[in-house]
Amino acid sequence: MKLHKRFSLAFREAAMFDSDDDSPQLSAQALAALQEFYLEQQQKETSVVDKFSVGAIEEDWQLSQFWYSKETAERLAKEVISAAGKGGKIACISAPSIYQKLKELQNEDFSAFVLEYDRRFSVYGDEFVFYDYKNPLNLPEHFEPNSFDIVVADPPYLSEECLSKTAQTVKFLTKGKILLCTGAVMEEQAAKLLGLRVCKFIPKHNRSLANEFRCYVNYESSLDS
């Protein structure tokens, strides 16, 4: 029997009247059921919020995962929402913390997908796509060429090989707009492979990284201000 039904029965069956003022009082059984009911509701509400909060899934350093700070994730999420436009379609390649923040802002009119090697993110259902940068065009059939209004990517490794293969995915998916987050040392490759320029905005992570990070775009962006 579901909890709310148990509570309802307990309330009806165990309510009694105080002999002094005839005001209704709950028995210990009914009070316990009520407390359990509220605890279950609170846990449900918390799980919905936590599912998409940055850090809900812990970093795995062996997969070179370093989550953005909440402030950076929100700034970047709002940037891609603006760039995608009303009803826009957004692809997040190896950038799950941006995807998570997008979902927290889901009152906006857009759709988003997270392309990620870590299968823990499959908790996001149909919006999760397993992605291995070593096979850059191994994508679902419903991901048609040039079908995303903006693609945001954060390649897991600071190497020409990783960026080069990720760039193939980016160019296949995007209608034109690209936001790349990677190390400052990749500036020349970002320009060469994707025609991107570095932005003034400096992304920050929850943990300090040895390498300087930067954002790169190929469109007019608020990250330049």
Backbone as JSON, one array per atom type, in Angstrom:
{
  "sequence": "MKLHKRFSLAFREAAMFDSDDDSPQLSAQALAALQEFYLEQQQKETSVVDKFSVGAIEEDWQLSQFWYSKETAERLAKEVISAAGKGGKIACISAPSIYQKLKELQNEDFSAFVLEYDRRFSVYGDEFVFYDYKNPLNLPEHFEPNSFDIVVADPPYLSEECLSKTAQTVKFLTKGKILLCTGAVMEEQAAKLLGLRVCKFIPKHNRSLANEFRCYVNYESSLDS",
  "N": [[0.84, -1.19, 0.0], [0.59, 2.2, -0.84], [2.36, 5.01, 0.62], [0.89, 7.43, 1.05], [-1.69, 6.44, 1.12], [-1.59, 4.78, 3.33], [-1.19, 6.7, 5.28], [-3.57, 8.14, 5.08], [-5.47, 6.22, 5.89], [-4.55, 5.72, 8.45], [-4.96, 8.18, 9.63], [-7.74, 8.42, 9.57], [-8.54, 6.18, 11.04], [-7.14, 6.33, 13.42], [-7.51, 8.79, 14.61], [-8.55, 10.65, 17.45], [-10.55, 12.03, 20.13], [-9.86, 14.58, 22.45], [-10.78, 14.47, 25.82], [-11.19, 16.79, 27.26], [-11.55, 19.15, 25.63], [-12.67, 18.26, 23.32], [-11.25, 18.55, 20.92], [-9.77, 17.44, 17.88], [-7.28, 14.9, 18.04], [-4.21, 13.39, 17.01], [-3.24, 10.01, 16.98], [-0.28, 8.24, 18.13], [0.44, 6.48, 16.13], [-0.74, 7.62, 13.84], [0.6, 10.08, 13.76], [3.22, 9.21, 13.3], [2.92, 8.1, 10.76], [2.29, 10.4, 9.35], [4.65, 11.92, 9.61], [6.4, 10.23, 8.24], [5.31, 10.37, 5.7], [5.73, 13.1, 4.99], [8.52, 13.12, 5.03], [9.11, 11.4, 2.91], [8.09, 12.89, 0.76], [9.77, 15.13, 0.88], [12.23, 13.95, 0.31], [11.77, 13.13, -2.32], [11.46, 15.6, -3.62], [14.0, 16.67, -3.15], [15.61, 14.85, -4.54], [14.91, 15.35, -7.18], [15.89, 17.92, -7.55], [18.65, 17.57, -6.97], [19.46, 15.8, -8.91], [20.1, 17.18, -11.23], [21.9, 19.04, -10.36], [25.06, 20.72, -10.36], [27.76, 18.66, -9.86], [26.3, 16.6, -8.82], [26.83, 14.13, -9.8], [29.81, 12.71, -9.07], [33.15, 13.91, -9.76], [35.4, 12.11, -11.85], [38.56, 11.61, -11.8], [40.2, 9.95, -13.26], [39.01, 9.89, -15.67], [39.56, 12.33, -16.51], [37.89, 14.38, -15.51], [36.66, 17.44, -14.49], [34.71, 19.49, -12.79], [32.91, 22.52, -13.52], [32.73, 25.55, -11.56], [29.7, 26.51, -9.86], [28.94, 29.07, -10.54], [30.34, 29.56, -12.91], [29.3, 27.51, -14.53], [26.64, 28.34, -14.67], [26.89, 30.82, -15.96], [27.9, 30.05, -18.46], [25.88, 28.34, -19.3], [23.69, 30.1, -19.56], [24.73, 31.65, -21.56], [24.81, 29.89, -23.79], [22.12, 29.34, -24.06], [21.14, 31.82, -24.82], [22.54, 32.13, -27.22], [21.55, 29.99, -28.69], [18.9, 30.66, -29.08], [15.27, 31.13, -29.13], [13.52, 28.14, -28.7], [15.73, 26.73, -29.37], [18.3, 24.26, -30.11], [20.61, 22.41, -28.33], [23.85, 21.05, -28.03], [25.9, 19.37, -25.78], [29.07, 18.56, -25.55], [31.09, 16.41, -23.87], [30.74, 18.03, -21.68], [29.27, 17.96, -19.14], [28.56, 19.42, -16.8], [27.68, 21.86, -17.73], [25.45, 21.05, -19.14], [23.91, 20.08, -16.98], [23.39, 22.44, -15.59], [21.91, 23.75, -17.53], [19.59, 22.22, -17.47], [18.63, 22.87, -14.98], [17.78, 25.37, -15.56], [15.56, 25.01, -17.08], [13.14, 26.26, -17.55], [13.33, 27.89, -19.63], [12.92, 28.1, -23.23], [14.1, 25.6, -24.89], [16.03, 22.78, -26.11], [18.22, 20.2, -24.94], [21.15, 18.13, -25.13], [23.41, 15.74, -23.75], [26.53, 14.66, -24.56], [28.57, 12.15, -23.74], [31.27, 10.22, -22.4], [31.23, 8.88, -19.99], [29.19, 6.63, -18.58], [27.6, 6.95, -16.36], [26.07, 9.15, -16.65], [23.9, 8.35, -17.98], [21.64, 8.44, -16.54], [20.17, 10.54, -17.33], [18.51, 9.78, -19.27], [16.92, 9.8, -22.46], [18.23, 12.05, -23.28], [20.86, 11.67, -22.89], [23.78, 10.71, -24.59], [25.98, 8.25, -25.47], [29.38, 8.94, -25.88], [32.45, 8.8, -27.51], [35.35, 10.36, -28.06], [37.26, 9.31, -29.7], [35.97, 8.05, -31.69], [34.6, 9.99, -33.5], [32.36, 10.44, -35.19], [30.54, 8.55, -34.6], [27.55, 8.54, -33.98], [24.1, 8.92, -32.87], [21.45, 7.99, -35.14], [19.42, 9.84, -35.34], [20.66, 12.22, -34.94], [21.1, 14.53, -36.99], [23.12, 15.97, -39.64], [24.43, 19.23, -39.03], [22.38, 20.15, -37.27], [22.13, 21.34, -34.81], [21.69, 24.31, -32.96], [23.65, 25.49, -31.45], [26.82, 24.25, -30.43], [28.45, 23.19, -27.6], [31.58, 22.45, -26.29], [33.91, 20.6, -24.34], [36.66, 19.25, -24.48], [38.13, 16.3, -23.07], [40.91, 16.05, -22.82], [43.99, 17.86, -23.06], [45.15, 17.92, -25.83], [46.31, 17.84, -29.2], [45.32, 15.77, -30.74], [42.97, 14.96, -29.38], [41.41, 17.31, -29.44], [41.23, 17.68, -32.19], [39.74, 15.47, -33.08], [37.4, 15.79, -31.6], [36.6, 18.15, -32.73], [35.7, 17.31, -35.21], [33.26, 16.16, -34.59], [31.93, 18.39, -33.58], [31.8, 20.09, -35.85], [30.23, 18.54, -37.49], [27.76, 18.52, -36.18], [26.95, 21.21, -35.61], [25.04, 24.11, -36.59], [26.43, 26.33, -37.01], [27.26, 27.99, -34.82], [29.64, 27.86, -32.21], [30.91, 26.99, -29.04], [33.74, 26.63, -27.28], [35.46, 25.17, -24.6], [38.49, 25.02, -23.16], [42.01, 24.42, -22.52], [44.28, 27.24, -22.24], [46.53, 26.79, -23.68], [45.68, 25.64, -25.98], [44.87, 27.51, -27.79], [45.87, 28.24, -30.36], [45.35, 25.9, -31.83], [42.58, 25.8, -31.59], [41.82, 27.95, -33.14], [42.84, 27.17, -35.61], [41.56, 24.67, -36.18], [38.81, 25.11, -35.81], [38.24, 27.74, -36.27], [38.03, 29.58, -34.15], [38.0, 32.21, -31.65], [39.61, 33.52, -28.72], [37.93, 34.29, -25.65], [37.17, 36.99, -23.31], [36.12, 36.22, -20.88], [36.89, 34.15, -18.15], [36.74, 30.86, -17.38], [36.01, 29.05, -14.36], [36.81, 26.36, -12.12], [35.58, 23.85, -9.8], [37.71, 22.8, -8.49], [41.14, 23.67, -8.22], [43.07, 23.97, -11.16], [46.02, 22.93, -12.89], [46.5, 23.94, -15.39], [45.8, 26.87, -17.32], [42.52, 27.88, -18.13], [40.29, 28.61, -20.86], [37.68, 30.22, -22.8], [36.34, 29.85, -26.07], [34.98, 31.18, -29.04], [32.97, 31.53, -32.08], [31.27, 33.49, -32.76], [29.36, 36.52, -32.1], [29.56, 37.28, -28.78], [28.51, 37.41, -25.33], [30.47, 36.69, -23.62], [32.69, 38.0, -24.29], [32.58, 40.45, -23.15]],
  "CA": [[0.0, 0.0, 0.0], [1.39, 3.4, -0.93], [2.47, 5.72, 1.87], [-0.18, 8.39, 1.27], [-2.88, 5.68, 1.47], [-1.41, 4.35, 4.72], [-1.41, 7.87, 6.13], [-4.99, 8.47, 5.06], [-6.16, 5.25, 6.73], [-4.13, 5.92, 9.84], [-5.6, 9.41, 10.1], [-9.17, 8.16, 9.79], [-8.77, 5.13, 12.02], [-6.48, 6.55, 14.7], [-7.84, 10.09, 15.19], [-9.41, 10.54, 18.61], [-10.9, 13.31, 20.69], [-9.45, 14.86, 23.81], [-11.99, 14.54, 26.64], [-11.37, 18.12, 27.84], [-12.08, 20.16, 24.71], [-13.2, 17.58, 22.13], [-10.49, 18.88, 19.71], [-9.21, 16.19, 17.33], [-5.88, 14.62, 18.3], [-3.72, 12.24, 16.27], [-2.55, 9.0, 17.77], [1.14, 8.09, 17.81], [0.52, 5.78, 14.84], [-1.04, 8.58, 12.78], [1.69, 11.05, 13.71], [4.36, 8.55, 12.67], [2.62, 8.0, 9.33], [2.37, 11.75, 8.8], [6.07, 12.26, 9.51], [6.98, 9.42, 7.16], [4.79, 10.92, 4.44], [6.43, 14.35, 4.69], [9.91, 12.79, 4.75], [9.16, 10.85, 1.55], [7.89, 14.0, -0.18], [10.98, 15.94, 0.9], [13.28, 13.2, -0.39], [11.46, 13.17, -3.74], [11.77, 16.94, -4.1], [15.45, 16.83, -3.13], [16.23, 14.04, -5.59], [14.68, 16.02, -8.45], [16.82, 19.05, -7.63], [20.03, 17.11, -6.96], [19.76, 15.05, -10.13], [20.68, 18.07, -12.23], [22.82, 20.02, -9.78], [26.47, 20.51, -10.71], [28.4, 17.87, -8.81], [25.43, 15.5, -8.4], [27.67, 12.98, -10.14], [31.16, 13.12, -8.67], [34.22, 13.89, -10.75], [36.26, 10.94, -11.96], [39.8, 12.17, -12.34], [40.77, 9.02, -14.23], [38.41, 10.26, -16.95], [39.9, 13.75, -16.69], [36.68, 15.16, -15.25], [36.8, 18.55, -13.55], [33.48, 20.24, -12.97], [32.95, 23.97, -13.36], [32.04, 26.11, -10.41], [28.3, 26.76, -10.17], [28.85, 30.38, -11.18], [30.8, 29.41, -14.31], [28.32, 26.68, -15.23], [25.45, 29.15, -14.94], [27.24, 31.84, -16.97], [28.03, 29.38, -19.75], [24.55, 27.83, -19.68], [22.9, 31.24, -20.03], [25.32, 32.07, -22.83], [24.4, 29.02, -24.89], [20.67, 29.52, -24.24], [20.99, 33.05, -25.6], [23.06, 31.89, -28.56], [20.69, 29.03, -29.39], [17.66, 31.31, -29.44], [14.03, 30.51, -28.71], [13.31, 26.83, -29.31], [17.02, 26.26, -29.85], [18.76, 22.9, -29.83], [21.96, 22.56, -27.79], [24.62, 19.83, -27.79], [27.0, 19.55, -24.82], [30.02, 17.48, -25.77], [32.03, 16.28, -22.75], [30.51, 19.21, -20.83], [28.05, 17.62, -18.39], [28.14, 20.41, -15.81], [26.9, 22.86, -18.45], [24.15, 20.41, -19.38], [23.16, 20.05, -15.72], [22.89, 23.79, -15.31], [20.85, 24.0, -18.51], [18.37, 21.56, -17.01], [18.13, 23.66, -13.86], [17.18, 26.57, -16.15], [14.71, 24.46, -18.13], [11.95, 27.08, -17.82], [13.58, 28.51, -20.93], [12.45, 27.3, -24.37], [15.2, 25.0, -25.64], [16.28, 21.37, -25.82], [19.65, 19.98, -24.74], [21.64, 16.76, -25.06], [24.76, 15.62, -23.23], [27.31, 13.61, -25.21], [29.53, 11.9, -22.68], [31.85, 8.88, -22.34], [30.9, 8.32, -18.69], [27.82, 6.12, -18.66], [26.81, 7.34, -15.21], [25.16, 10.21, -17.07], [22.73, 7.76, -18.62], [20.46, 8.74, -15.7], [19.43, 11.6, -17.99], [17.59, 9.18, -20.24], [17.09, 9.98, -23.9], [19.08, 13.21, -23.55], [22.24, 11.19, -22.79], [24.31, 9.98, -25.75], [27.34, 7.8, -25.22], [30.27, 9.59, -26.84], [33.88, 8.54, -27.41], [35.96, 11.27, -29.04], [38.1, 8.54, -30.63], [35.07, 7.71, -32.8], [33.87, 11.26, -33.46], [31.12, 10.46, -35.96], [29.68, 7.44, -34.16], [26.47, 9.27, -33.33], [22.77, 8.36, -33.15], [20.92, 8.3, -36.46], [18.55, 11.02, -35.3], [21.51, 13.41, -34.91], [21.35, 14.87, -38.38], [24.18, 16.97, -39.83], [24.12, 20.65, -38.88], [21.03, 20.23, -36.71], [22.14, 22.0, -33.5], [21.87, 25.75, -33.06], [24.98, 25.74, -30.89], [27.49, 23.11, -29.82], [29.45, 23.56, -26.6], [32.45, 21.29, -26.1], [35.01, 20.69, -23.38], [37.39, 18.0, -24.67], [38.71, 15.85, -21.81], [42.37, 16.1, -22.77], [44.64, 18.98, -23.74], [46.03, 17.37, -26.86], [45.86, 18.14, -30.55], [44.54, 14.63, -31.22], [41.65, 15.0, -28.76], [40.67, 18.46, -29.98], [41.0, 17.47, -33.61], [38.63, 14.53, -33.27], [36.19, 16.44, -31.07], [36.23, 19.16, -33.72], [34.93, 16.65, -36.26], [31.89, 16.03, -34.07], [31.38, 19.74, -33.5], [31.48, 20.59, -37.2], [29.13, 17.73, -38.03], [26.5, 18.82, -35.5], [26.54, 22.6, -35.48], [24.58, 24.94, -37.72], [27.42, 27.38, -37.18], [27.78, 28.53, -33.56], [30.46, 26.94, -31.42], [31.54, 27.46, -27.81], [34.73, 25.64, -26.86], [36.13, 25.43, -23.33], [39.67, 24.17, -23.07], [43.16, 25.13, -22.0], [44.85, 28.38, -22.97], [47.58, 26.27, -24.57], [45.05, 25.14, -27.2], [44.34, 28.65, -28.53], [46.26, 28.16, -31.77], [44.62, 24.78, -32.44], [41.16, 26.16, -31.65], [41.68, 28.83, -34.31], [43.16, 26.39, -36.81], [40.61, 23.59, -36.44], [37.4, 25.51, -35.76], [38.09, 29.16, -36.55], [37.55, 30.21, -32.93], [38.83, 33.21, -31.0], [39.53, 33.45, -27.28], [37.05, 35.28, -25.01], [37.68, 37.62, -22.1], [35.64, 35.48, -19.72], [37.76, 33.04, -17.74], [35.97, 29.86, -16.62], [36.61, 28.53, -13.14], [36.38, 25.02, -11.74], [35.44, 23.62, -8.36], [39.05, 22.52, -8.0], [42.18, 24.41, -8.95], [43.75, 23.18, -12.19], [47.38, 23.4, -13.19], [46.49, 24.64, -16.68], [44.84, 27.96, -17.49], [41.39, 27.55, -19.0], [39.72, 29.73, -21.6], [36.53, 29.96, -23.66], [36.55, 30.26, -27.45], [33.72, 31.24, -29.8], [33.06, 32.01, -33.46], [30.11, 34.37, -32.96], [29.34, 37.63, -31.15], [29.22, 36.64, -27.51], [28.61, 38.19, -24.1], [31.68, 36.27, -22.93], [33.74, 38.94, -24.68], [32.43, 41.72, -22.43]],
  "C": [[0.88, 1.25, 0.0], [1.31, 4.19, 0.37], [1.29, 6.66, 2.1], [-1.49, 7.68, 1.61], [-2.79, 5.21, 2.92], [-1.69, 5.5, 5.66], [-2.89, 8.2, 6.22], [-5.79, 7.53, 5.97], [-5.84, 5.45, 8.19], [-4.82, 7.14, 10.43], [-7.07, 9.15, 10.45], [-9.4, 7.2, 10.95], [-8.23, 5.49, 13.4], [-6.77, 7.92, 15.3], [-8.77, 9.87, 16.37], [-9.65, 11.91, 19.19], [-10.44, 13.41, 22.14], [-10.71, 15.07, 24.66], [-12.25, 15.94, 27.19], [-12.03, 19.1, 26.88], [-12.63, 19.58, 23.43], [-12.49, 18.0, 20.85], [-9.83, 17.62, 19.2], [-7.72, 16.07, 17.61], [-5.47, 13.39, 17.49], [-3.03, 11.27, 17.21], [-1.09, 8.95, 17.36], [1.32, 7.43, 16.46], [0.28, 6.75, 13.69], [0.05, 9.62, 12.63], [2.92, 10.47, 13.02], [4.16, 8.44, 11.16], [2.74, 9.36, 8.64], [3.82, 12.18, 8.61], [6.75, 11.51, 8.38], [6.56, 9.95, 5.79], [5.55, 12.18, 4.04], [7.9, 14.1, 4.36], [10.05, 12.25, 3.33], [9.01, 11.96, 0.52], [9.14, 14.87, -0.27], [12.1, 15.26, 0.13], [13.05, 13.23, -1.9], [11.83, 14.53, -4.33], [13.27, 17.16, -4.16], [16.11, 16.07, -4.26], [16.05, 14.69, -6.95], [15.67, 17.15, -8.63], [18.25, 18.55, -7.8], [20.42, 16.41, -8.25], [20.47, 15.92, -11.16], [21.63, 19.11, -11.64], [24.26, 19.68, -10.17], [27.14, 19.78, -9.56], [27.54, 16.74, -8.3], [26.1, 14.17, -8.7], [29.12, 13.42, -9.92], [32.15, 13.04, -9.83], [34.98, 12.56, -10.7], [37.55, 11.42, -12.61], [40.46, 11.25, -13.37], [40.2, 9.26, -15.63], [38.66, 11.74, -17.27], [38.66, 14.64, -16.56], [36.95, 16.19, -14.17], [35.61, 19.48, -13.76], [33.7, 21.73, -12.76], [32.34, 24.37, -12.02], [30.6, 26.39, -10.82], [28.13, 28.08, -10.91], [29.26, 30.3, -12.65], [29.8, 28.6, -15.11], [27.08, 27.49, -15.59], [25.72, 30.19, -16.01], [27.29, 31.2, -18.35], [26.68, 28.84, -20.23], [23.69, 28.96, -20.23], [23.42, 31.75, -21.37], [24.81, 31.21, -23.98], [22.89, 29.09, -25.12], [20.42, 30.74, -25.11], [21.43, 32.83, -27.04], [22.17, 30.96, -29.36], [19.39, 29.67, -29.85], [16.44, 30.52, -29.0], [13.81, 29.2, -29.46], [14.59, 26.2, -29.8], [17.38, 24.85, -29.39], [20.25, 22.97, -29.49], [22.6, 21.19, -27.59], [25.77, 20.16, -26.84], [27.93, 18.35, -24.94], [31.06, 17.48, -24.66], [31.93, 17.48, -21.81], [29.26, 18.99, -19.99], [27.62, 18.68, -17.38], [27.38, 21.56, -16.46], [25.51, 22.31, -18.74], [23.3, 20.43, -18.11], [22.59, 21.42, -15.39], [21.79, 24.19, -16.3], [19.53, 23.41, -18.03], [17.78, 22.28, -15.8], [17.41, 24.92, -14.36], [16.13, 26.19, -17.19], [13.4, 25.21, -18.33], [12.1, 27.83, -19.14], [13.14, 27.55, -22.04], [13.63, 26.81, -25.19], [15.24, 23.51, -25.34], [17.79, 21.16, -25.75], [19.96, 18.49, -24.64], [23.06, 16.79, -24.5], [25.43, 14.41, -23.87], [28.51, 13.35, -24.32], [29.98, 10.44, -22.67], [31.43, 8.15, -21.06], [29.42, 7.91, -18.67], [26.99, 6.4, -17.39], [25.77, 8.4, -15.59], [23.96, 9.67, -17.85], [21.47, 7.95, -17.78], [19.61, 9.84, -16.34], [18.62, 11.09, -19.19], [17.94, 9.45, -21.68], [17.97, 11.18, -24.25], [20.56, 12.87, -23.38], [22.61, 10.42, -24.06], [25.73, 9.55, -25.41], [28.25, 8.35, -26.31], [31.73, 9.28, -26.52], [34.55, 9.39, -28.49], [36.84, 10.53, -30.05], [37.28, 8.04, -31.83], [34.1, 8.88, -32.99], [32.55, 11.3, -34.21], [30.23, 9.25, -35.67], [28.56, 8.03, -33.3], [25.12, 8.64, -33.67], [22.25, 8.81, -34.52], [20.07, 9.57, -36.46], [19.34, 12.32, -35.13], [21.91, 13.75, -36.35], [22.45, 15.92, -38.5], [23.64, 18.39, -39.69], [22.72, 20.89, -38.34], [20.97, 20.92, -35.35], [22.46, 23.49, -33.66], [23.2, 26.2, -32.46], [25.52, 24.44, -30.31], [28.52, 23.66, -28.84], [30.26, 22.31, -26.28], [33.57, 21.59, -25.11], [35.8, 19.39, -23.47], [38.12, 17.59, -23.4], [40.22, 15.99, -21.69], [42.92, 17.28, -23.57], [45.67, 18.43, -24.73], [45.45, 17.71, -28.22], [44.97, 17.02, -31.08], [43.11, 14.67, -30.68], [40.81, 16.14, -29.32], [40.33, 18.26, -31.44], [39.82, 16.54, -33.86], [37.32, 15.09, -32.73], [35.68, 17.47, -32.07], [35.42, 18.55, -34.87], [33.46, 16.51, -35.84], [31.21, 17.39, -34.06], [30.93, 20.23, -34.87], [30.34, 19.8, -37.85], [27.78, 18.18, -37.46], [26.03, 20.26, -35.63], [26.02, 23.21, -36.77], [25.58, 26.06, -37.99], [28.06, 27.82, -35.88], [28.48, 27.46, -32.73], [30.98, 27.66, -30.18], [32.46, 26.34, -27.33], [35.35, 26.09, -25.55], [37.3, 24.47, -23.22], [40.84, 25.03, -22.59], [43.64, 26.28, -22.88], [45.9, 27.91, -23.97], [47.01, 25.79, -25.9], [44.53, 26.27, -28.09], [44.65, 28.56, -30.03], [45.49, 27.04, -32.49], [43.13, 25.08, -32.57], [40.89, 27.05, -32.86], [41.86, 28.04, -35.6], [42.06, 25.4, -37.17], [39.17, 24.06, -36.57], [37.16, 27.0, -36.03], [37.58, 29.94, -35.36], [38.54, 31.24, -32.4], [38.61, 33.14, -29.49], [38.66, 34.59, -26.73], [37.72, 35.87, -23.77], [37.29, 36.83, -20.85], [36.55, 34.29, -19.42], [36.97, 32.06, -16.89], [36.74, 29.36, -15.41], [36.01, 27.18, -12.8], [36.25, 24.91, -10.23], [36.79, 23.34, -7.71], [40.06, 23.28, -8.85], [42.88, 23.47, -9.93], [45.12, 23.78, -12.48], [47.4, 24.23, -14.47], [45.44, 25.74, -16.7], [43.75, 27.53, -18.46], [40.86, 28.8, -19.66], [38.47, 29.26, -22.36], [36.82, 30.52, -25.04], [35.22, 30.22, -28.2], [34.0, 31.68, -31.24], [31.88, 32.92, -33.8], [30.19, 35.51, -31.94], [28.78, 37.14, -29.82], [29.36, 37.59, -26.33], [29.85, 37.81, -23.3], [32.86, 37.16, -23.29], [33.69, 40.23, -23.88], [32.98, 41.63, -21.01]]
}
